Amino acid sequence: MQARHRIILDCDPGVDDAIAILLALACPEIDLLGITCVTGNKDLSFTANNALRICALVARQDVSVYAGCARPLMGPYVRKWPSVHGTDGLCDLELPGTPGHLAEEHAVDFIIRQVLAAPGQVSLCVIGPMTNIALAIVKAPQIAPLIHSIVFMGGAAFCPGNSSPLAEFNFLVDPEAAEIVMSSCIPLVMLGLDVTQKVRIREPHINAFEQSGTVSAMAIGAMLRAYGSNDPCLHDPCAVLYYIAPELFSGMEAHVQVLSNPPEARGSTVAAVSERHLGGRSPNCFVVTDCEADDLMRVLVDRMSGEMNHALEVGGRGTSKPKSGSPQRM
Ligand code: BDR
Ligand code: CA
């Protein structure tokens, strides 16, 4: 049997982060070492509390949640538009369960400690702004060659942004942090808008969640009813799905850079793929650009619904086939 992926999930819940957490908690392939939180979709106080609420929802208060950076590296992030995640980050829904307490250790120190304790074995799944990860690398540069890999949701390599014409949200919030990670020489897998915008929520998926009867799937259904009308894409779960079904994704090696300037390009992704554009540089990232979206949704619904069988009428059923160009990083 393949060894379990030992991951730290770094997040800013957020509805799609919440679904990613629930998925990670439900997957036997994943050994979740802890959840680290950052300011992003909401301020840190909200995102950290939301991670606790999600763990409580499925009675997993045993999973430690660590608060990390309260602001991006270079200063506060001021939103210029309302959040698609409601006032509290989880669409203002009342969720069952009594949240536990935050761990006392700072998220950055937790990441450093875990990587040093298991060199080459810990992978970081990053689904928010990269502030915690960049700070960990700056504080303890010796961890970079010891991190197994970073699988992240962020950026827009070959498509427009979602938070500015050029920038995806996570990169826009902290582009300096993202660039520190890009230039770290850690094996990177990027699931940006190129692929996550293909994983769209449709009515049959929401119905399947709502009808499944599991507490997590029903909460997901309720959150998606509120969130899906604002952003119909399941961005963050893609990063977790990559660990359990990498054969459903495909992409290419590229050299990825994140710009901080000029202001109108802040947070934009520059992805060089061809020899001509690489100009002698080596690729630093596997950029995922395509996926079997219907199969991924099916995996998500099935994992969140226990053993139930579903007859989703979205794109028909069928077994998943590996695509050419599928990544071999996991
Ligand atoms: C990313 O931005 C956030 O709103 C989501 O949680 C996701 O991580 C998508 O651009
Ligand atoms: Ca997120």
Coordinates of C-alpha atoms and ligand atoms in Angstrom, one line a residue:
M1 CA 0.0 0.0 0.0
Q2 CA 1.2 3.5 -0.8
A3 CA 2.4 5.4 2.2
R4 CA 0.0 8.1 3.5
H5 CA 0.7 11.7 2.5
R6 CA 1.9 13.5 5.7
I7 CA 0.5 17.0 5.2
I8 CA 0.1 20.3 6.9
L9 CA -3.0 22.1 5.5
D10 CA -2.4 25.9 5.5
C11 CA -5.6 27.7 4.9
D12 CA -7.9 30.8 5.3
P13 CA -11.4 29.3 5.7
G14 CA -13.4 30.4 3.6
V15 CA -16.1 28.0 2.2
D16 CA -13.9 26.2 -0.3
D17 CA -11.1 25.9 2.4
A18 CA -13.7 24.4 4.7
I19 CA -14.6 21.8 2.1
A20 CA -10.9 21.1 1.6
I21 CA -10.5 20.6 5.3
L22 CA -13.4 18.2 5.5
L23 CA -12.1 16.2 2.5
A24 CA -8.6 16.0 4.1
L25 CA -10.1 14.7 7.3
A26 CA -12.1 12.1 5.4
C27 CA -9.3 10.7 3.3
P28 CA -7.3 7.7 4.7
E29 CA -4.6 8.5 2.2
I30 CA -3.8 11.6 4.2
D31 CA -2.1 11.9 7.5
L32 CA -3.1 15.4 8.6
L33 CA -0.4 16.7 10.9
G34 CA -2.2 19.9 11.7
I35 CA -4.1 22.9 10.2
T36 CA -2.4 26.2 10.0
C37 CA -4.3 29.4 9.4
V38 CA -3.6 32.8 7.9
T39 CA -5.3 36.0 7.1
G40 CA -6.9 35.9 3.6
N41 CA -10.6 35.4 3.0
K42 CA -11.1 36.9 6.4
D43 CA -8.9 38.2 9.2
L44 CA -6.9 35.5 11.1
S45 CA -9.3 35.6 14.1
F46 CA -12.1 34.4 11.8
T47 CA -10.1 32.0 9.7
A48 CA -8.6 30.2 12.7
N49 CA -11.9 30.1 14.5
N50 CA -13.5 28.7 11.3
A51 CA -10.9 25.9 11.1
L52 CA -11.9 25.0 14.7
R53 CA -15.6 25.1 13.8
I54 CA -15.0 22.8 10.8
C55 CA -13.1 20.2 12.9
A56 CA -15.8 20.4 15.6
L57 CA -18.5 19.8 12.9
V58 CA -17.1 16.3 12.3
A59 CA -16.0 15.8 16.0
R60 CA -12.3 16.0 15.1
Q61 CA -11.2 18.4 17.8
D62 CA -8.2 16.2 18.1
V63 CA -6.7 17.8 15.0
S64 CA -4.6 20.8 16.2
V65 CA -5.2 24.2 14.7
Y66 CA -2.5 26.8 14.7
A67 CA -2.9 30.5 14.2
G68 CA -0.3 32.1 11.9
C69 CA 0.3 35.4 10.3
A70 CA -2.3 38.1 10.9
R71 CA -1.3 40.2 7.9
P72 CA 0.6 39.8 4.6
L73 CA 4.4 40.3 4.7
M74 CA 4.4 43.9 3.4
G75 CA 1.4 45.3 5.2
P76 CA -2.3 45.0 5.7
Y77 CA -4.5 43.7 3.0
V78 CA -7.4 45.9 2.4
R79 CA -10.3 44.3 0.5
K80 CA -11.9 46.5 -2.2
W81 CA -15.0 44.3 -2.6
P82 CA -17.3 42.2 -0.4
S83 CA -16.3 38.7 0.4
V84 CA -18.1 35.8 -1.3
H85 CA -17.8 33.8 1.9
G86 CA -20.2 35.9 4.0
T87 CA -19.4 38.0 7.1
D88 CA -17.8 35.2 9.1
G89 CA -16.2 33.3 6.2
L90 CA -18.5 30.3 6.4
C91 CA -21.6 32.0 4.9
D92 CA -22.9 32.9 8.4
L93 CA -24.3 29.4 8.9
E94 CA -24.8 27.9 12.3
L95 CA -22.7 24.7 12.5
P96 CA -23.2 22.0 15.1
G97 CA -20.3 21.0 17.4
T98 CA -18.3 22.7 20.1
P99 CA -15.0 24.2 18.7
G100 CA -11.9 23.3 20.6
H101 CA -9.1 25.7 21.4
L102 CA -6.2 26.9 19.2
A103 CA -2.8 25.4 19.8
E104 CA -0.5 27.7 21.6
E105 CA 2.4 27.4 19.1
H106 CA 2.6 29.9 16.2
A107 CA 1.8 28.3 12.8
V108 CA 5.2 29.2 11.4
D109 CA 7.0 27.5 14.3
F110 CA 4.8 24.4 14.0
I111 CA 5.6 24.1 10.3
I112 CA 9.3 24.5 11.0
R113 CA 9.2 21.9 13.8
Q114 CA 7.3 19.4 11.8
V115 CA 9.6 19.6 8.8
L116 CA 12.7 19.3 11.0
A117 CA 11.3 16.3 12.8
A118 CA 10.6 14.4 9.6
P119 CA 13.0 15.5 6.9
G120 CA 11.8 14.9 3.4
Q121 CA 8.4 13.6 4.5
V122 CA 6.2 16.5 5.2
S123 CA 4.2 18.1 2.3
L124 CA 2.5 21.4 2.6
C125 CA -1.0 21.8 1.1
V126 CA -1.4 25.6 0.9
I127 CA -4.8 27.0 0.0
G128 CA -4.6 30.5 1.2
P129 CA -2.1 33.4 0.8
M130 CA 1.5 32.0 1.3
T131 CA 2.5 34.3 4.2
N132 CA 3.0 31.5 6.8
I133 CA 5.1 29.4 4.4
A134 CA 7.3 32.3 3.3
L135 CA 7.9 33.3 6.8
A136 CA 8.8 29.8 7.8
I137 CA 11.3 29.7 4.9
V138 CA 12.7 33.1 6.0
K139 CA 12.9 32.2 9.6
A140 CA 14.5 28.7 9.1
P141 CA 15.9 28.5 5.5
Q142 CA 17.3 25.1 6.3
I143 CA 13.8 23.6 6.1
A144 CA 13.5 24.3 2.3
P145 CA 15.4 21.3 1.1
L146 CA 13.7 19.2 3.8
I147 CA 10.1 19.9 2.6
H148 CA 8.8 17.0 0.5
S149 CA 6.6 19.2 -1.7
I150 CA 4.2 22.1 -1.7
V151 CA 0.8 21.6 -3.5
F152 CA -1.0 24.9 -3.6
M153 CA -4.0 26.7 -4.9
G154 CA -3.0 30.0 -6.2
G155 CA -2.2 32.0 -9.3
A156 CA -3.5 32.2 -12.8
A157 CA -0.8 31.1 -15.3
F158 CA -2.6 31.3 -18.6
C159 CA -6.0 32.9 -17.8
P160 CA -7.2 36.2 -16.3
G161 CA -7.3 36.8 -12.6
N162 CA -10.3 36.7 -10.3
S163 CA -9.4 39.6 -8.0
S164 CA -7.8 41.9 -10.5
P165 CA -7.6 41.6 -14.3
L166 CA -4.3 39.9 -13.8
A167 CA -4.2 38.4 -10.3
E168 CA -5.7 35.5 -8.5
F169 CA -6.8 36.2 -4.9
N170 CA -4.2 34.2 -2.9
F171 CA -1.3 35.6 -5.0
L172 CA -2.8 39.2 -4.8
V173 CA -3.1 39.1 -1.0
D174 CA 0.6 38.4 -0.6
P175 CA 2.6 38.3 -3.8
E176 CA 5.9 38.8 -2.0
A177 CA 5.3 35.7 0.0
A178 CA 4.3 33.7 -3.1
E179 CA 7.5 34.8 -4.8
I180 CA 9.6 33.6 -1.9
V181 CA 8.0 30.2 -2.2
M182 CA 8.4 30.2 -6.0
S183 CA 12.1 30.8 -5.7
S184 CA 12.6 28.3 -2.8
C185 CA 13.7 25.3 -4.9
I186 CA 11.0 23.2 -3.1
P187 CA 9.1 20.9 -5.5
L188 CA 5.9 22.8 -6.3
V189 CA 2.6 21.9 -7.8
M190 CA 0.4 24.8 -8.7
L191 CA -3.4 24.4 -9.0
G192 CA -4.3 27.9 -10.1
L193 CA -7.4 29.3 -11.8
D194 CA -6.4 27.6 -15.0
V195 CA -7.7 24.3 -13.5
T196 CA -9.8 25.3 -10.5
Q197 CA -12.2 27.3 -12.6
K198 CA -13.0 24.0 -14.5
V199 CA -14.3 22.4 -11.3
R200 CA -17.7 24.0 -11.1
I201 CA -20.5 23.4 -8.6
R202 CA -23.8 22.4 -10.3
E203 CA -27.2 21.8 -8.9
P204 CA -26.9 17.9 -8.9
H205 CA -23.8 18.2 -6.8
I206 CA -25.5 20.3 -4.2
N207 CA -28.5 18.0 -4.2
A208 CA -26.2 15.0 -3.7
F209 CA -24.4 16.6 -0.8
E210 CA -27.8 17.6 0.8
Q211 CA -29.3 14.2 0.4
S212 CA -26.3 12.2 1.6
G213 CA -27.2 12.4 5.3
T214 CA -23.6 12.8 6.5
V215 CA -23.1 15.8 8.7
S216 CA -20.2 17.1 6.6
A217 CA -21.9 16.6 3.2
M218 CA -25.0 18.4 4.5
A219 CA -23.0 21.3 5.8
I220 CA -21.2 21.5 2.4
G221 CA -24.6 21.5 0.7
A222 CA -25.7 24.4 2.8
M223 CA -22.5 26.3 2.3
L224 CA -22.6 25.8 -1.4
R225 CA -26.1 27.1 -1.7
A226 CA -24.9 30.4 -0.4
Y227 CA -21.4 30.5 -1.9
G228 CA -22.0 28.8 -5.3
S229 CA -24.1 31.7 -6.6
N230 CA -21.1 34.1 -6.0
D231 CA -18.3 31.9 -7.1
P232 CA -19.3 28.5 -8.7
C233 CA -15.8 27.1 -8.5
L234 CA -14.3 24.6 -6.0
H235 CA -10.8 26.1 -5.9
D236 CA -9.3 24.8 -2.7
P237 CA -10.6 21.2 -2.7
C238 CA -8.6 20.7 -5.9
A239 CA -5.3 20.9 -4.0
V240 CA -6.4 18.1 -1.6
L241 CA -7.9 16.1 -4.5
Y242 CA -4.5 16.2 -6.1
Y243 CA -3.0 14.1 -3.3
I244 CA -5.7 11.4 -3.7
A245 CA -6.3 11.4 -7.4
P246 CA -3.3 12.9 -9.2
E247 CA -4.2 10.9 -12.3
L248 CA -7.3 13.2 -12.8
F249 CA -5.1 16.2 -13.4
S250 CA -2.6 17.2 -16.1
G251 CA -0.3 20.0 -16.8
M252 CA 3.2 21.1 -17.6
E253 CA 6.5 22.1 -16.1
A254 CA 7.1 25.9 -16.1
H255 CA 9.1 28.6 -14.5
V256 CA 6.6 30.6 -12.4
Q257 CA 7.3 34.1 -11.1
V258 CA 4.9 36.2 -9.1
L259 CA 5.0 40.0 -9.7
S260 CA 4.6 42.7 -7.0
N261 CA 5.0 45.6 -9.4
P262 CA 3.7 47.6 -11.2
P263 CA 0.6 48.1 -9.1
E264 CA -1.8 47.0 -11.8
A265 CA 0.2 43.8 -12.2
R266 CA 0.5 43.1 -8.5
G267 CA -0.1 39.4 -7.8
S268 CA 0.0 38.3 -11.4
T269 CA 1.6 35.0 -12.5
V270 CA 4.3 34.9 -15.2
A271 CA 4.6 31.3 -16.4
A272 CA 7.4 30.5 -18.9
V273 CA 7.0 27.2 -20.6
S274 CA 8.8 27.1 -23.9
E275 CA 12.6 27.0 -24.3
R276 CA 12.4 30.5 -25.7
H277 CA 10.7 32.0 -22.7
L278 CA 12.6 29.9 -20.1
G279 CA 15.8 31.6 -21.4
G280 CA 18.1 29.1 -19.7
R281 CA 16.1 29.0 -16.4
S282 CA 15.0 25.6 -15.1
P283 CA 11.3 25.0 -14.4
N284 CA 10.5 25.6 -10.8
C285 CA 6.9 24.4 -10.7
F286 CA 4.5 21.8 -12.1
V287 CA 1.6 23.9 -13.4
V288 CA -1.7 22.0 -13.5
T289 CA -3.9 23.3 -16.3
D290 CA -6.5 20.6 -16.9
C291 CA -8.5 18.0 -15.1
E292 CA -11.3 15.4 -15.3
A293 CA -13.8 17.7 -13.6
D294 CA -16.8 15.4 -13.4
D295 CA -14.7 12.6 -12.0
L296 CA -13.2 14.9 -9.4
M297 CA -16.7 16.1 -8.3
R298 CA -17.7 12.5 -8.0
V299 CA -14.7 11.7 -5.9
L300 CA -15.5 14.6 -3.7
V301 CA -19.2 13.8 -3.3
D302 CA -18.4 10.1 -2.6
R303 CA -15.7 10.9 0.0
M304 CA -18.0 13.3 1.8
S305 CA -20.9 10.9 1.7
G306 CA -19.4 7.8 3.1
E307 CA -20.2 4.6 1.3
M308 CA -23.3 5.9 -0.5
N309 CA -23.6 5.4 -4.3
H310 CA -24.6 8.4 -6.3
A311 CA -26.1 8.6 -9.8
L312 CA -25.0 12.1 -10.7
E313 CA -26.3 13.2 -14.0
V314 CA -23.5 15.6 -14.7
G315 CA -21.4 14.5 -17.6
G316 CA -22.3 10.8 -17.2
R317 CA -20.4 8.2 -15.1
G318 CA -17.4 6.3 -16.2
T319 CA -14.0 5.3 -14.8
S320 CA -11.3 7.8 -14.6
K321 CA -8.5 7.5 -17.2
P322 CA -5.1 8.9 -16.7
K323 CA -4.4 11.7 -19.1
S324 CA -1.2 12.2 -20.9
G325 CA 0.9 14.8 -19.2
S326 CA -0.4 13.7 -15.8
P327 CA 2.0 14.8 -13.1
Q328 CA 4.3 12.3 -11.3
R329 CA 5.1 14.5 -8.3
M330 CA 3.1 12.6 -5.7
Ligands
BDR1 C1 -8.8 31.4 -3.7 O1 -9.3 32.6 -3.1 C2 -10.1 32.3 -2.0 O2 -11.2 33.1 -2.0 C3 -10.4 30.9 -2.1 O3 -10.5 30.3 -0.8 C4 -9.3 30.3 -2.8 O4 -8.3 29.9 -2.0 C5 -9.4 31.4 -5.1 O5 -8.9 32.4 -5.9
CA2 CA -8.5 29.6 0.4

